[in-house]
Steps between C-alpha positions, in 0.01 A plus 500: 500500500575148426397301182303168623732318261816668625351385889474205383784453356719661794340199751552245215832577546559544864285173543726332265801651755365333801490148290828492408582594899404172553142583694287233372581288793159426654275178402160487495426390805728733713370776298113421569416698847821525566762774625775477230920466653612858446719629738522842632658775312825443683813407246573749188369225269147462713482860488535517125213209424311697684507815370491304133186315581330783667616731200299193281185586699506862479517473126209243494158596426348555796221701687464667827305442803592739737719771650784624263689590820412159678787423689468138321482370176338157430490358146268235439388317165140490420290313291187716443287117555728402813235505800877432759558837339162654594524352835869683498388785399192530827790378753695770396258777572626602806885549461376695155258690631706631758717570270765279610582313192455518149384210291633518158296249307735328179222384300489140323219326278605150580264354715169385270446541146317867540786647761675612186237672344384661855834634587499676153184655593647635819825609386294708209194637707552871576620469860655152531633541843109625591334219313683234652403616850168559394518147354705355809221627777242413299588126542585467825173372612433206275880453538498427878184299447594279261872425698272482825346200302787326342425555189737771385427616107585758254388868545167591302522781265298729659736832501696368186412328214745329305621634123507301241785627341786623662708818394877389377662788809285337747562139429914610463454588878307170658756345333761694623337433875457144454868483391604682816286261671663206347864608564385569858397163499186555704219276313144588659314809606525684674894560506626719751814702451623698819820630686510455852635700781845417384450614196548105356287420253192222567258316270204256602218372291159492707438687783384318806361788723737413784834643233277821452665699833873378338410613124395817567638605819307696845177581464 
């Protein structure tokens, strides 16, 4: 089994690979809601950024929602308070629950000043992967109303309540996901990580329900 400092550590270092690739090439504004300008896997060296930034997300901390044998694997940062990730989460119902795609959620505490202490509590409850579903459906309602109404806000806690102080192996792995996040160069949640048909890699921050069908494939 791996050590949480050793993960860490490993996608410290593989995050710290993909910087000195030169990937930090998106602004703000292109990266907001927007597909990011990989190409397909089609040259050695496209294949090879690939596999290293993919490599970075396996390593991450992340949980599972889903098939293990989905033919598809999504990645997509979270910020236990992000109600774009709730909404996320409900749109992606059907391709999971057919079984057609696996979300693997990288989680971050970045968004308000308790999304730290309630992705702690996640990552140390008993089940994680369980509790953040739990927590996930449990949301969806005052989610969609509060989008419906234009007044988008910050999950409640109901489901997960924040801890005051975090333990040191936990915190060494948000930070180890925010610094992925940070080389990827993707600056909002949620962040979307996928490989297409090609097998070329694709980002986007935000995801409009008319990408859904592209990020994760047929129904």
């Amino acid at each position: 089994m791996t050590l949480p400092w050793a993960r860490a550590a490993r996608s410290w270092a593989l995050a710290a690979t993909v910087v000195a690739a030169g990937m930090l090439v998106l602004p703000c504004a292109q990266a907001q809601d927007r597909t990011s300008p990989f190409r397909a896997a089609d040259t050695p060296a496209d294949r090879a950024m690939t596999e290293t930034v993919w490599g970075l997300l396996q390593n991450s901390r992340w949980l599972a929602n889903g098939a293990d044998k989905a033919p598809r694997t999504v990645y997509v940062f979270t910020d236990p308070n992000c109600p774009y990730c709730n909404k996320f989460w409900s749109d992606a119902r059907p391709w999971v629950d057919a079984g057609k795609v696996q979300l693997r959620h990288v989680i971050v505490g970045i968004l308000t000043p308790t999304s730290p202490g309630k992705a702690a509590a996640l990552l140390t409850s008993k089940n994680p992967a369980a509790t953040l579903a739990d927590y996930e459906r449990g949301q969806v309602a005052a989610t969609a109303k509060a989008l419906a109404s234009g007044r988008p806000h910050p999950l409640g806690d109901e489901g997960i309540q924040p801890l005051a102080t975090i333990p040191p192996a936990i915190q060494a792995q948000l930070d180890a996901n925010e610094q992925i996040m940070a080389a990827l160069a993707l600056r909002a949640t949620p962040a979307v990580v996928w490989r297409d048909a090609r097998g070329g890699l694709q980002m986007r921050t935000g995801v409009p329900e008319q990408t859904l069908a592209a990020i994760m494939g047929p129904r």
